[in-house]
Short mmCIF file of C-alpha atoms and ligand atoms in Angstrom, two decimals:
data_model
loop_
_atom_site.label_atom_id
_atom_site.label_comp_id
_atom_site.label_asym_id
_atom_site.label_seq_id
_atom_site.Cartn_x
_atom_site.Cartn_y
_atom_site.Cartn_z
CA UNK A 1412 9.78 -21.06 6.48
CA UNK A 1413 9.22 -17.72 8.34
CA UNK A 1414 5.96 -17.66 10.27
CA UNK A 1415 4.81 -14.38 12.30
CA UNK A 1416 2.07 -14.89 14.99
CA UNK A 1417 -1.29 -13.25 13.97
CA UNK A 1418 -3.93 -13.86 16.60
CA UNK A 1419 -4.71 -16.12 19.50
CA UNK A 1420 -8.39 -17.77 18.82
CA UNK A 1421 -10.50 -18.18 21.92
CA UNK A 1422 -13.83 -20.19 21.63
CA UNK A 1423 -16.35 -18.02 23.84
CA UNK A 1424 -19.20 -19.50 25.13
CA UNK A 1425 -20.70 -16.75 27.00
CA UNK A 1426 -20.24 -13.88 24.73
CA UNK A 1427 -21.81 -10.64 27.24
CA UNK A 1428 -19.08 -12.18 30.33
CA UNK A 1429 -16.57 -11.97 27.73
CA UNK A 1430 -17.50 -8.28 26.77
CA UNK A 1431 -17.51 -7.72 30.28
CA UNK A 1432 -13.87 -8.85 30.89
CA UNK A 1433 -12.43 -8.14 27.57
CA UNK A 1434 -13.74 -4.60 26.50
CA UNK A 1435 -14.84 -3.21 30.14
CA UNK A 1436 -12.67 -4.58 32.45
CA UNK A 1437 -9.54 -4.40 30.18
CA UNK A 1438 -10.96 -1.33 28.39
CA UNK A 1439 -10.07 -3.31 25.26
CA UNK A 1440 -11.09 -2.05 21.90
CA UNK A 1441 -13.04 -4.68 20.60
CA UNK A 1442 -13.96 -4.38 16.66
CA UNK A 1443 -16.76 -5.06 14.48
CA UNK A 1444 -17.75 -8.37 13.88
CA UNK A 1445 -17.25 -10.51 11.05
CA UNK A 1446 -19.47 -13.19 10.05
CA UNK A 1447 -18.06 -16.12 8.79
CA UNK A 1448 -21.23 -18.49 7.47
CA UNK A 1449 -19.86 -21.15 5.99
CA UNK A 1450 -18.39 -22.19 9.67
CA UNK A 1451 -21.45 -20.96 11.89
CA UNK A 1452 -18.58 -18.55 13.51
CA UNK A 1453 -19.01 -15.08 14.39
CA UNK A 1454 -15.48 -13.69 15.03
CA UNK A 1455 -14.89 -10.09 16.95
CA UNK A 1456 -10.89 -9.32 16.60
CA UNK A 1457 -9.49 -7.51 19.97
CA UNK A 1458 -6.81 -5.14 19.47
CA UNK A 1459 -4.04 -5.52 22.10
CA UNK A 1460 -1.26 -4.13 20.25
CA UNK A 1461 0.50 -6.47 17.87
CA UNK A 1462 -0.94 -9.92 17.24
CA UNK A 1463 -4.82 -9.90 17.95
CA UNK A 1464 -7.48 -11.59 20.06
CA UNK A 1465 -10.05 -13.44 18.40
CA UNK A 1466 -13.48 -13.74 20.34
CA UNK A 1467 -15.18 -16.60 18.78
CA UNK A 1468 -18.70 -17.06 18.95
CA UNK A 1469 -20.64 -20.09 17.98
CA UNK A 1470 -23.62 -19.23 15.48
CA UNK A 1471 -25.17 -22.58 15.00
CA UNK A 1472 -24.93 -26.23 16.82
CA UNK A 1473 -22.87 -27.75 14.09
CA UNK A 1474 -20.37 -24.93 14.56
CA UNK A 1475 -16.68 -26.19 15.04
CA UNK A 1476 -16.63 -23.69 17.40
CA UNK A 1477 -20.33 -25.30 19.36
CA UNK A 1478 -18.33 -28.86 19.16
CA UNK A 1479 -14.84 -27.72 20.34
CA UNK A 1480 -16.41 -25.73 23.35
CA UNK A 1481 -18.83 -29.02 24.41
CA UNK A 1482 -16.03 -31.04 24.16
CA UNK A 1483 -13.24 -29.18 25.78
CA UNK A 1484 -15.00 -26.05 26.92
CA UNK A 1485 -14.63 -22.91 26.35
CA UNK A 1486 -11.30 -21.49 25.91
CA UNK A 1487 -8.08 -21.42 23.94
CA UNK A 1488 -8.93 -22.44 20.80
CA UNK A 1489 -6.07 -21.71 17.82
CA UNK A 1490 -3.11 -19.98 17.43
CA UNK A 1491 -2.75 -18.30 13.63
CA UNK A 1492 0.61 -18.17 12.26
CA UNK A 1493 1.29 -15.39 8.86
CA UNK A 1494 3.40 -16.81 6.18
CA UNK A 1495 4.56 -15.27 2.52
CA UNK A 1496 3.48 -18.26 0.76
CA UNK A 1497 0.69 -20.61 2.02
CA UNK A 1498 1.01 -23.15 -0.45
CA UNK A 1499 4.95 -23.79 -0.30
CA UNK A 1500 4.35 -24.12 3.74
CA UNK A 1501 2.42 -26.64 3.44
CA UNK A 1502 4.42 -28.70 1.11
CA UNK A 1503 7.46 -27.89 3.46
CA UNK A 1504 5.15 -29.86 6.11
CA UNK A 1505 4.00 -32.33 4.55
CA UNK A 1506 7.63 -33.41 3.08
CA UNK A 1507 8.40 -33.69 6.91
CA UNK A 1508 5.71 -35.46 7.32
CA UNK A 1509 3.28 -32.89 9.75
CA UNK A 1510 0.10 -33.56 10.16
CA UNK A 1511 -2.23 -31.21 8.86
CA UNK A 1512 -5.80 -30.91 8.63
CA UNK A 1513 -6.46 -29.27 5.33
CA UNK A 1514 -3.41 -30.64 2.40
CA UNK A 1515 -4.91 -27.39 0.15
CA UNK A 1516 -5.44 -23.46 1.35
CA UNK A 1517 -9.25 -22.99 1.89
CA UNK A 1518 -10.57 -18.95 1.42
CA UNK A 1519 -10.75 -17.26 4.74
CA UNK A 1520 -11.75 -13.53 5.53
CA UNK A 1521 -10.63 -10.51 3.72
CA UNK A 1522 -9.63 -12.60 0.50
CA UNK A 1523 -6.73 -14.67 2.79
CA UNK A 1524 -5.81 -18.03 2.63
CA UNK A 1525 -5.76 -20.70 5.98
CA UNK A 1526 -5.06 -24.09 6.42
CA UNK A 1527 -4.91 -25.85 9.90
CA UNK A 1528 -2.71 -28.16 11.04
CA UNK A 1529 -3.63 -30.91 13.61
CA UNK A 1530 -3.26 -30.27 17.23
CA UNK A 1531 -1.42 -33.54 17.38
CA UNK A 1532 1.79 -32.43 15.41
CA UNK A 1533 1.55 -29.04 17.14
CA UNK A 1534 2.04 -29.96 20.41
CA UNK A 1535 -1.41 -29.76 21.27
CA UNK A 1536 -2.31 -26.65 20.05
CA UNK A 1537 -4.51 -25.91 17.03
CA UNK A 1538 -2.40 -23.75 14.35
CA UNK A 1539 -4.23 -21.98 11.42
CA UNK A 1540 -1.51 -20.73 8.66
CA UNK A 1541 -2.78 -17.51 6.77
CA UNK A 1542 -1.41 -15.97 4.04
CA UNK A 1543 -2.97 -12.03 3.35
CA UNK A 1544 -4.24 -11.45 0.16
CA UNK A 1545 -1.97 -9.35 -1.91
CA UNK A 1546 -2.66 -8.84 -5.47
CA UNK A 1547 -5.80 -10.50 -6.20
CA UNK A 1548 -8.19 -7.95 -4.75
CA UNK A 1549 -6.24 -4.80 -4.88
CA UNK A 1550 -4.18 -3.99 -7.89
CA UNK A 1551 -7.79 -3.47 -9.93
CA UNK A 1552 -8.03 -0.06 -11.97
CA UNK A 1553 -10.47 2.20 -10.61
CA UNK A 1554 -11.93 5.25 -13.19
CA UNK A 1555 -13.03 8.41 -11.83
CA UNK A 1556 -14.84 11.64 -13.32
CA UNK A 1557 -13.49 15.09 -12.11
CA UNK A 1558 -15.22 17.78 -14.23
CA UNK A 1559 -13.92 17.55 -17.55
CA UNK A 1560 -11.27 15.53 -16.82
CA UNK A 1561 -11.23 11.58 -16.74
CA UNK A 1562 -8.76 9.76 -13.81
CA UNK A 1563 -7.79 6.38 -13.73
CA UNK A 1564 -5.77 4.87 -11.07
CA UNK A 1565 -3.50 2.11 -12.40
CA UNK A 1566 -0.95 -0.17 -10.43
CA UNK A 1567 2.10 -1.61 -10.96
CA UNK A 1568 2.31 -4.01 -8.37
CA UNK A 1569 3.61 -4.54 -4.60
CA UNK A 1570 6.63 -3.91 -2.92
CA UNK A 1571 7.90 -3.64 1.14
CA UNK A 1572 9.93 -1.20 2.44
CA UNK A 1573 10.72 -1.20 6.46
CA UNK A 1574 7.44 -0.39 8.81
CA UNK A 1575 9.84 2.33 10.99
CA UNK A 1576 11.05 3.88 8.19
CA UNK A 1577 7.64 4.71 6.66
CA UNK A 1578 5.99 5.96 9.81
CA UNK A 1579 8.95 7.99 11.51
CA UNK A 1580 8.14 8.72 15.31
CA UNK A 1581 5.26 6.97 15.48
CA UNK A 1582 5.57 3.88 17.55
CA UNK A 1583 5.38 0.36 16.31
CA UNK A 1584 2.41 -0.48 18.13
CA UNK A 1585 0.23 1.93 16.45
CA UNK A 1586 1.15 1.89 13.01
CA UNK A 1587 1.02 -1.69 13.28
CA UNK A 1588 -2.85 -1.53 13.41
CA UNK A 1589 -3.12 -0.19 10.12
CA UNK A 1590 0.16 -1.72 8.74
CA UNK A 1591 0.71 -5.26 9.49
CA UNK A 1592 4.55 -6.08 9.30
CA UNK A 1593 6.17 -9.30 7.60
CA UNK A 1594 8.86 -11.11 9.61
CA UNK A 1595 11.33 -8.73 8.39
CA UNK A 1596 9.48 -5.49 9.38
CA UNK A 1597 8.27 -5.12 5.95
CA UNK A 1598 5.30 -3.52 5.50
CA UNK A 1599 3.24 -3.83 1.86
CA UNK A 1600 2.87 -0.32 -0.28
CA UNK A 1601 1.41 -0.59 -3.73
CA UNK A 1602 2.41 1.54 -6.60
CA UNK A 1603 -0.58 3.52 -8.44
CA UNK A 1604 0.38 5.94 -10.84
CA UNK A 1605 -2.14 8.11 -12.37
CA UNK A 1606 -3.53 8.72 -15.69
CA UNK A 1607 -5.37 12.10 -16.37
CA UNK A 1608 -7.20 12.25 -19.77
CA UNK A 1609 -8.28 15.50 -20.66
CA UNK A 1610 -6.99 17.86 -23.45
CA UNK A 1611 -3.72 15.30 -23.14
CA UNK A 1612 -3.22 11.93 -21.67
CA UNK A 1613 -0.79 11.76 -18.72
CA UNK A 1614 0.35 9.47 -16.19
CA UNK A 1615 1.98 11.02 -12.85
CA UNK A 1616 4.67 8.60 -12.08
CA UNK A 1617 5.17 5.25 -13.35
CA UNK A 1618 5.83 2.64 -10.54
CA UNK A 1619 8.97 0.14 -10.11
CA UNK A 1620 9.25 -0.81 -13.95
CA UNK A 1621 10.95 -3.88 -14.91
CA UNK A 1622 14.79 -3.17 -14.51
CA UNK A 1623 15.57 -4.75 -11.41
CA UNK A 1624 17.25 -8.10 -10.72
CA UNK A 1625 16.30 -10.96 -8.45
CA UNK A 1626 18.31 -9.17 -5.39
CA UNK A 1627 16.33 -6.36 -5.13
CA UNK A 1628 13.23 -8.10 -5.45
CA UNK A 1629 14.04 -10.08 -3.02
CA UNK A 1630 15.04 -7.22 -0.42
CA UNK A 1631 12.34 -4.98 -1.70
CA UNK A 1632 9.46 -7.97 -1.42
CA UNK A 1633 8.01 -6.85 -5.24
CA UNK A 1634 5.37 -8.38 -6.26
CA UNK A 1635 4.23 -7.19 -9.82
CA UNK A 1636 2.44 -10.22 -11.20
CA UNK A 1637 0.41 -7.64 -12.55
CA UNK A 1638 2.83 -4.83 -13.96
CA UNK A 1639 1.58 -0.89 -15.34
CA UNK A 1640 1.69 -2.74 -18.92
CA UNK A 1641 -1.53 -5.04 -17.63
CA UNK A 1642 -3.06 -2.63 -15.76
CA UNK A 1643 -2.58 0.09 -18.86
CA UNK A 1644 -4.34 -1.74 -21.21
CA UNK A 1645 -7.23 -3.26 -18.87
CA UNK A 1646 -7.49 1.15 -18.88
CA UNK A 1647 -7.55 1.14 -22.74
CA UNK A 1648 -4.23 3.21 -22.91
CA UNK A 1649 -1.12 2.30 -24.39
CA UNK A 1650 2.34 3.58 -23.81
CA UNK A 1651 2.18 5.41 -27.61
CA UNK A 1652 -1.27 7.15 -26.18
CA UNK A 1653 1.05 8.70 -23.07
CA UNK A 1654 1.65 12.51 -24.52
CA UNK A 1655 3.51 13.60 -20.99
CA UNK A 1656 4.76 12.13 -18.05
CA UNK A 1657 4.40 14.32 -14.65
CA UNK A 1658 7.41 13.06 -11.85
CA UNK A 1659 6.77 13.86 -8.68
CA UNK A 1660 10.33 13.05 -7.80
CA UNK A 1661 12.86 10.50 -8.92
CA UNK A 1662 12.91 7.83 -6.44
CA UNK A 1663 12.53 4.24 -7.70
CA UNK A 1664 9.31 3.69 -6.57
CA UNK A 1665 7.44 6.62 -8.69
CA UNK A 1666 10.49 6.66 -11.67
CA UNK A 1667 11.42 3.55 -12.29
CA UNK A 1668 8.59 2.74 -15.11
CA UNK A 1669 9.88 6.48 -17.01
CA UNK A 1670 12.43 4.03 -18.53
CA UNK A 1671 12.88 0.54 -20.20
CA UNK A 1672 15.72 -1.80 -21.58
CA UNK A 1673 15.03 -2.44 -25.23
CA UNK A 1674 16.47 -6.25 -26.94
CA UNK A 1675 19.92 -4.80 -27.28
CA UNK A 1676 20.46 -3.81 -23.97
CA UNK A 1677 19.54 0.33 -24.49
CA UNK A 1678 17.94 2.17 -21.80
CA UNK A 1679 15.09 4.17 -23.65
CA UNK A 1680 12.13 6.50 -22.70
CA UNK A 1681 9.31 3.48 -22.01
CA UNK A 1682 6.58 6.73 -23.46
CA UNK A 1683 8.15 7.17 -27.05
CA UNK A 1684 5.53 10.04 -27.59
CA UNK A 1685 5.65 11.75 -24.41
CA UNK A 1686 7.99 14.89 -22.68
CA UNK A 1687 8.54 13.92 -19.12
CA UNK A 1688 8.26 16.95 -16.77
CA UNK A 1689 10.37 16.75 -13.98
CA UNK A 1690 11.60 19.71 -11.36
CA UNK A 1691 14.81 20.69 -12.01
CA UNK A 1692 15.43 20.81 -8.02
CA UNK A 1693 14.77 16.95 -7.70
CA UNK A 1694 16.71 16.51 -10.60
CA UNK A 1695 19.96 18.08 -9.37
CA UNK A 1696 19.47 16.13 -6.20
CA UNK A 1697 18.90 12.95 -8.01
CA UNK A 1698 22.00 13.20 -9.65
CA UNK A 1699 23.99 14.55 -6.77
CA UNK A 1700 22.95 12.11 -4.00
CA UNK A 1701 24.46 11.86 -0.78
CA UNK A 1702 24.45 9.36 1.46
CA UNK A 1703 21.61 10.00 3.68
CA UNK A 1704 19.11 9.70 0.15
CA UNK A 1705 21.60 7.53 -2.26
CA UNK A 1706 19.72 4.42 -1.71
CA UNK A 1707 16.55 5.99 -3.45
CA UNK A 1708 17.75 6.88 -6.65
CA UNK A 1709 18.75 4.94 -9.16
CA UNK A 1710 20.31 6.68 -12.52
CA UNK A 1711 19.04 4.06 -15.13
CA UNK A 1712 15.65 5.24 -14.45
CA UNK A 1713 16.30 9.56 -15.50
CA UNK A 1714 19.43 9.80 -16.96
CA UNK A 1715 18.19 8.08 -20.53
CA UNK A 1716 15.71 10.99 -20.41
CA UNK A 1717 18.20 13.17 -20.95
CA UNK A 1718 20.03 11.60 -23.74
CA UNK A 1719 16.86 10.78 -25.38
CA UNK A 1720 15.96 14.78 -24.98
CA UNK A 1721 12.73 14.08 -23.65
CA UNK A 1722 13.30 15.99 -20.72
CA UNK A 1723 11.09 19.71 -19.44
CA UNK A 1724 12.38 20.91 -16.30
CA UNK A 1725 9.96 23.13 -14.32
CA UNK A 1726 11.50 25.47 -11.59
CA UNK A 1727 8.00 26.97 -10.34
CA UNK A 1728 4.18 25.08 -9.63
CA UNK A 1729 2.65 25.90 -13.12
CA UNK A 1730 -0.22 24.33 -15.27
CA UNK A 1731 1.20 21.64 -17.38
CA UNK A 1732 -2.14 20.87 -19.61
CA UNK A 1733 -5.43 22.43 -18.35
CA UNK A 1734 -6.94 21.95 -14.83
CA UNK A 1735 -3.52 19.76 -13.75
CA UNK A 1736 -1.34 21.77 -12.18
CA UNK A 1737 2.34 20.73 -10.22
CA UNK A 1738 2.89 21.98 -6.61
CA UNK A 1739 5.84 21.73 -5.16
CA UNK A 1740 5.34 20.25 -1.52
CA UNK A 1741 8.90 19.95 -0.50
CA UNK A 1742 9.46 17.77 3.26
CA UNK A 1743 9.86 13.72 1.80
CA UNK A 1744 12.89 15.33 -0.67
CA UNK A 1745 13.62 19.24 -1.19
CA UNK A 1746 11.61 19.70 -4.00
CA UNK A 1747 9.18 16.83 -3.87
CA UNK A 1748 5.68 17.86 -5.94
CA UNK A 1749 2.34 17.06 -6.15
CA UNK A 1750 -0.39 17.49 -8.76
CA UNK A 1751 -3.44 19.17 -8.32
CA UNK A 1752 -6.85 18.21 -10.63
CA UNK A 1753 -9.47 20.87 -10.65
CA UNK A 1754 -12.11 21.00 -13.57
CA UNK A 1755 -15.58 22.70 -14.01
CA UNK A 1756 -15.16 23.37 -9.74
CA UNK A 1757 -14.25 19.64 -8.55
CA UNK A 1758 -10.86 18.97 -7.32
CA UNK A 1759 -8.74 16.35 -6.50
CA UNK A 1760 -4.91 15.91 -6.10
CA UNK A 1761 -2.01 13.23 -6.58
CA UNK A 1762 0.09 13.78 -3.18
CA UNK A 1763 2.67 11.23 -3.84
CA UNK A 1764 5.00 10.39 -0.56
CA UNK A 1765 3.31 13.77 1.24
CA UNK A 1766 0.83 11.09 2.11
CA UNK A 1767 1.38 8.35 0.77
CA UNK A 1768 -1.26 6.07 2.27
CA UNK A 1769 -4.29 6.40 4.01
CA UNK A 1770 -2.69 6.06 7.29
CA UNK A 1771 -0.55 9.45 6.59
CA UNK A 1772 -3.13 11.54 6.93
CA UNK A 1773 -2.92 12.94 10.77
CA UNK A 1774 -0.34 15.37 11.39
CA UNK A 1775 2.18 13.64 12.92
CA UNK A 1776 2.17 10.49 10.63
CA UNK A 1777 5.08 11.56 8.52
CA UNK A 1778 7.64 8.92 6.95
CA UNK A 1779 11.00 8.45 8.71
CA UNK A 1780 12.92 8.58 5.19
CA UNK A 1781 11.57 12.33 4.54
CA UNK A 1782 14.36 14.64 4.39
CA UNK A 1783 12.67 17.39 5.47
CA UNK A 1784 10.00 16.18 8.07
CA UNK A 1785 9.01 19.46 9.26
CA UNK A 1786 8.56 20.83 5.75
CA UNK A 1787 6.34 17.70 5.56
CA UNK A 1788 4.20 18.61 8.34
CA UNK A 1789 3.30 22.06 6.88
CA UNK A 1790 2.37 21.09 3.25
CA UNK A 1791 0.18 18.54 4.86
CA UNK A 1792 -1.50 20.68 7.49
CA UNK A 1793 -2.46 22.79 4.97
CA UNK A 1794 -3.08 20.56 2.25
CA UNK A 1795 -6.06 18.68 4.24
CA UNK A 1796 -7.66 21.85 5.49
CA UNK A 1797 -8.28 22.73 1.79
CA UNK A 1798 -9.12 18.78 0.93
CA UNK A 1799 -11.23 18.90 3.40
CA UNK A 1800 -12.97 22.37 2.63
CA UNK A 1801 -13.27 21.62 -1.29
CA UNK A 1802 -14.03 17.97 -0.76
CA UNK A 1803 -11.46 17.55 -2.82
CA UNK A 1804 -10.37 13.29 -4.15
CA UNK A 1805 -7.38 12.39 -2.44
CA UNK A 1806 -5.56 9.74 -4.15
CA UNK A 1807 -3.19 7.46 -2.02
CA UNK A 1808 0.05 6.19 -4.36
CA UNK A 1809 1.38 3.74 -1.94
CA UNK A 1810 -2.01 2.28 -0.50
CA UNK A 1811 -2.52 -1.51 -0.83
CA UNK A 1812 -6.44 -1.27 -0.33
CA UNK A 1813 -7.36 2.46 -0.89
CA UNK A 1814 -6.83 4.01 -4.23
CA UNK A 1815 -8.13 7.14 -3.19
CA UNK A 1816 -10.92 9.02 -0.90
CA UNK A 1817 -12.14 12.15 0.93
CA UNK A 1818 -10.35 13.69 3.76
CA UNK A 1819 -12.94 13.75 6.54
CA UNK A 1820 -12.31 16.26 9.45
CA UNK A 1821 -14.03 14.20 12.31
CA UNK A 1822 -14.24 17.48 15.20
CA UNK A 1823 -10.40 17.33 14.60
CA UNK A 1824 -9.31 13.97 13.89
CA UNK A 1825 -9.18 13.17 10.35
CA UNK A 1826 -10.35 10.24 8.57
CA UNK A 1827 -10.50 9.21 5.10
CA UNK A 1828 -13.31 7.55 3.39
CA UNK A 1829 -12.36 5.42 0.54
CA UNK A 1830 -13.59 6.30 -2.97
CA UNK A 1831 -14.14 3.00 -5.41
ZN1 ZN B 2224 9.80 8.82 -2.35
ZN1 ZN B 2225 7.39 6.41 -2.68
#
């Protein structure tokens, strides 16, 4: 079992002395409360870079928290351990005969799972075992109206990819915050393609698919209990309805759905109906890789496109059905694109790895696989000052919580608030 250290618990009796230390005389950034009412517990997480503080506040006598503080006092109260699988940790425990406090995972905030073990296996500390919710509450569809057009924002599941190489230059500490590493530096990305209804269906990229063996689920952490198929058809749309399929480049992530493996082994187009646009730039690279971006691409996903002739190449940003348009971006590869919506004066845009969560919006937030970083930098700089002008729906392809959102420009820093 591999178990990553959370937070440190610390039952506070005196909540304003604790302020005092904690926020004024640290100058500790202390967030907003969360209530937990079935325990009487009012818990205030403390950002100190890495694993977190939790201020604990009794809310009622018959708080565990009331009884642990008259008993021992105030003070250290748990330690909170992250594992992958909650369930199989505590079997491994219990098989070596650990004492634990709760046999079964019990709900705890933000959809996770705890269990405690007993202080008196733990050498007198108090552990809590979490496991963050993956799936359950964030691989939903969500619909959304843009003029004429209808969006829908499907999934096809989880996967990790190292925390350094998705935020570049910017130091662990920080994107840890908003990105929470397993004990392998993995950080969790979800794949959302997009489907556009309007004159045409389409669906801008198409997730991991289904080709891939244990090994690289293993080293890519996938999780796709609920696959594009599911999350298709809980959208009314099945693969016959797709008329085109937009790339915005050809890494495994976004192409690995274009193609399937029928009963006797063939790789086919997984759309039989639809012409997959791709740019003929991203192609040539995909099927000349070098070292520095061969670990991206993997042929079974594109090259059946061309033998099936399904294949448009576009060399120049053009309209592909009315009110979607492809851009060419360039930075994360050389001719990486993006789609951009606009119908009856509303806009919104697909940005793909440009941005490809929420917390790639500032400037210097820029992956440390893009080819072309700088290049990056300037697509997005002047990206968000026309998202942010034409309020225009951003939508997020590798966010686990946030499908999508407006671009906020907060007297120069930029937030995003989440669309649903
Ligand atoms: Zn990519
Ligand atoms: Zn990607």
């Amino acid at each position: 079992m591999k178990a990553v250290l959370d937070h440190v618990g610390i039952a506070v009796k005196d909540f304003p002395a604790a302020l005092a230390f904690y926020r004024d005389a640290l100058g500790l950034e202390i967030e907003a409360p969360e209530e937990v009412a079935s325990q009487h517990v009012r818990a205030h997480f403390v950002a100190v870079g890495g694993p977190k503080l939790e201020l604990l506040e009794a809310t009622a006598p018959e708080s565990a928290i009331a009884k642990s503080i008259d008993r021992r006092g105030p003070g250290l109260h748990h330690i909170t351990l992250r594992v992958d699988d909650i369930r199989l940790a505590l079997a491994q425990l219990k098989a070596r005969g650990v004492r634990l406090v709760d046999d079964q995972p019990r709900p705890g905030a933000e959809g996770a799972l705890v269990a405690f073990i007993h202080p008196s296996a733990a050498a007198g500390v108090l552990v809590e075992l979490k496991q963050v919710a993956l799936s359950s509450r964030l691989s939903a569809i969500s619909r959304y109206t843009v003029g004429d057009l209808e969006l829908i924002s499907v999934c096809d599941g989880f996967f990790r990819l190292d925390g350094g190489s998705m935020f570049g230059i910017v130091p662990r500490p920080l994107w840890e915050k908003k990105a929470p590493a397993d004990d392998r530096n993995r950080i969790t990305l979800a794949m959302r393609p997009l489907v556009v209804r309007g004159r045409r269906t389409m669906l801008i990229d198409a997730g991991l698919g289904g080709k891939d063996d244990e090994k690289f689920r293993e080293i890519y952490g996938v999780e796709r209990s609920r696959s594009l198929d599911d999350t298709l058809a809980e959208a009314g749309v099945s693969r016959e309805d797709i008329d085109v399929v937009v790339a915005t480049h050809l890494h495994f992530d976004h192409a690995g759905g274009f193609t399937v493996r029928d009963q006797s082994g063939r790789l086919r187009p997984a759309f039989p109906r639809a012409q997959y646009v791709v740019r003929r730039g991203e192609w040539e690279d995909a099927t000349h890789p070098h070292a520095r971006n061969r670990a991206s691409y993997i042929a079974d996903n594109y090259l059946p496109l061309m033998d099936a002739g399904v294949l448009l190449f576009v060399d120049d940003d053009q309209t592909i059905m009315p009110g979607v348009r492809v851009e060419r971006t360039g930075g994360h590869t050389r001719h990486h694109q993006m789609v951009a919506i606009e119908s009856n004066g509303k806009t919104a845009a697909f940005v793909a790895d440009m941005m490809p969560t929420t917390a790639h919006v500032p400037d210097a937030w820029i992956m440390g696989s893009d080819l072309y970083p700088v290049d990056t930098l300037t697509a997005k700089q002047r990206f968000a000052v026309d998202a942010v002008a034409r309020e225009t729906l951003v939508f997020f392809e590798h966010d686990p919580n946030v499908a999508a959102g407006y671009i906020r420009d907060d007297s120069g820093k930029r937030t995003v608030q989440p669309v649903s």
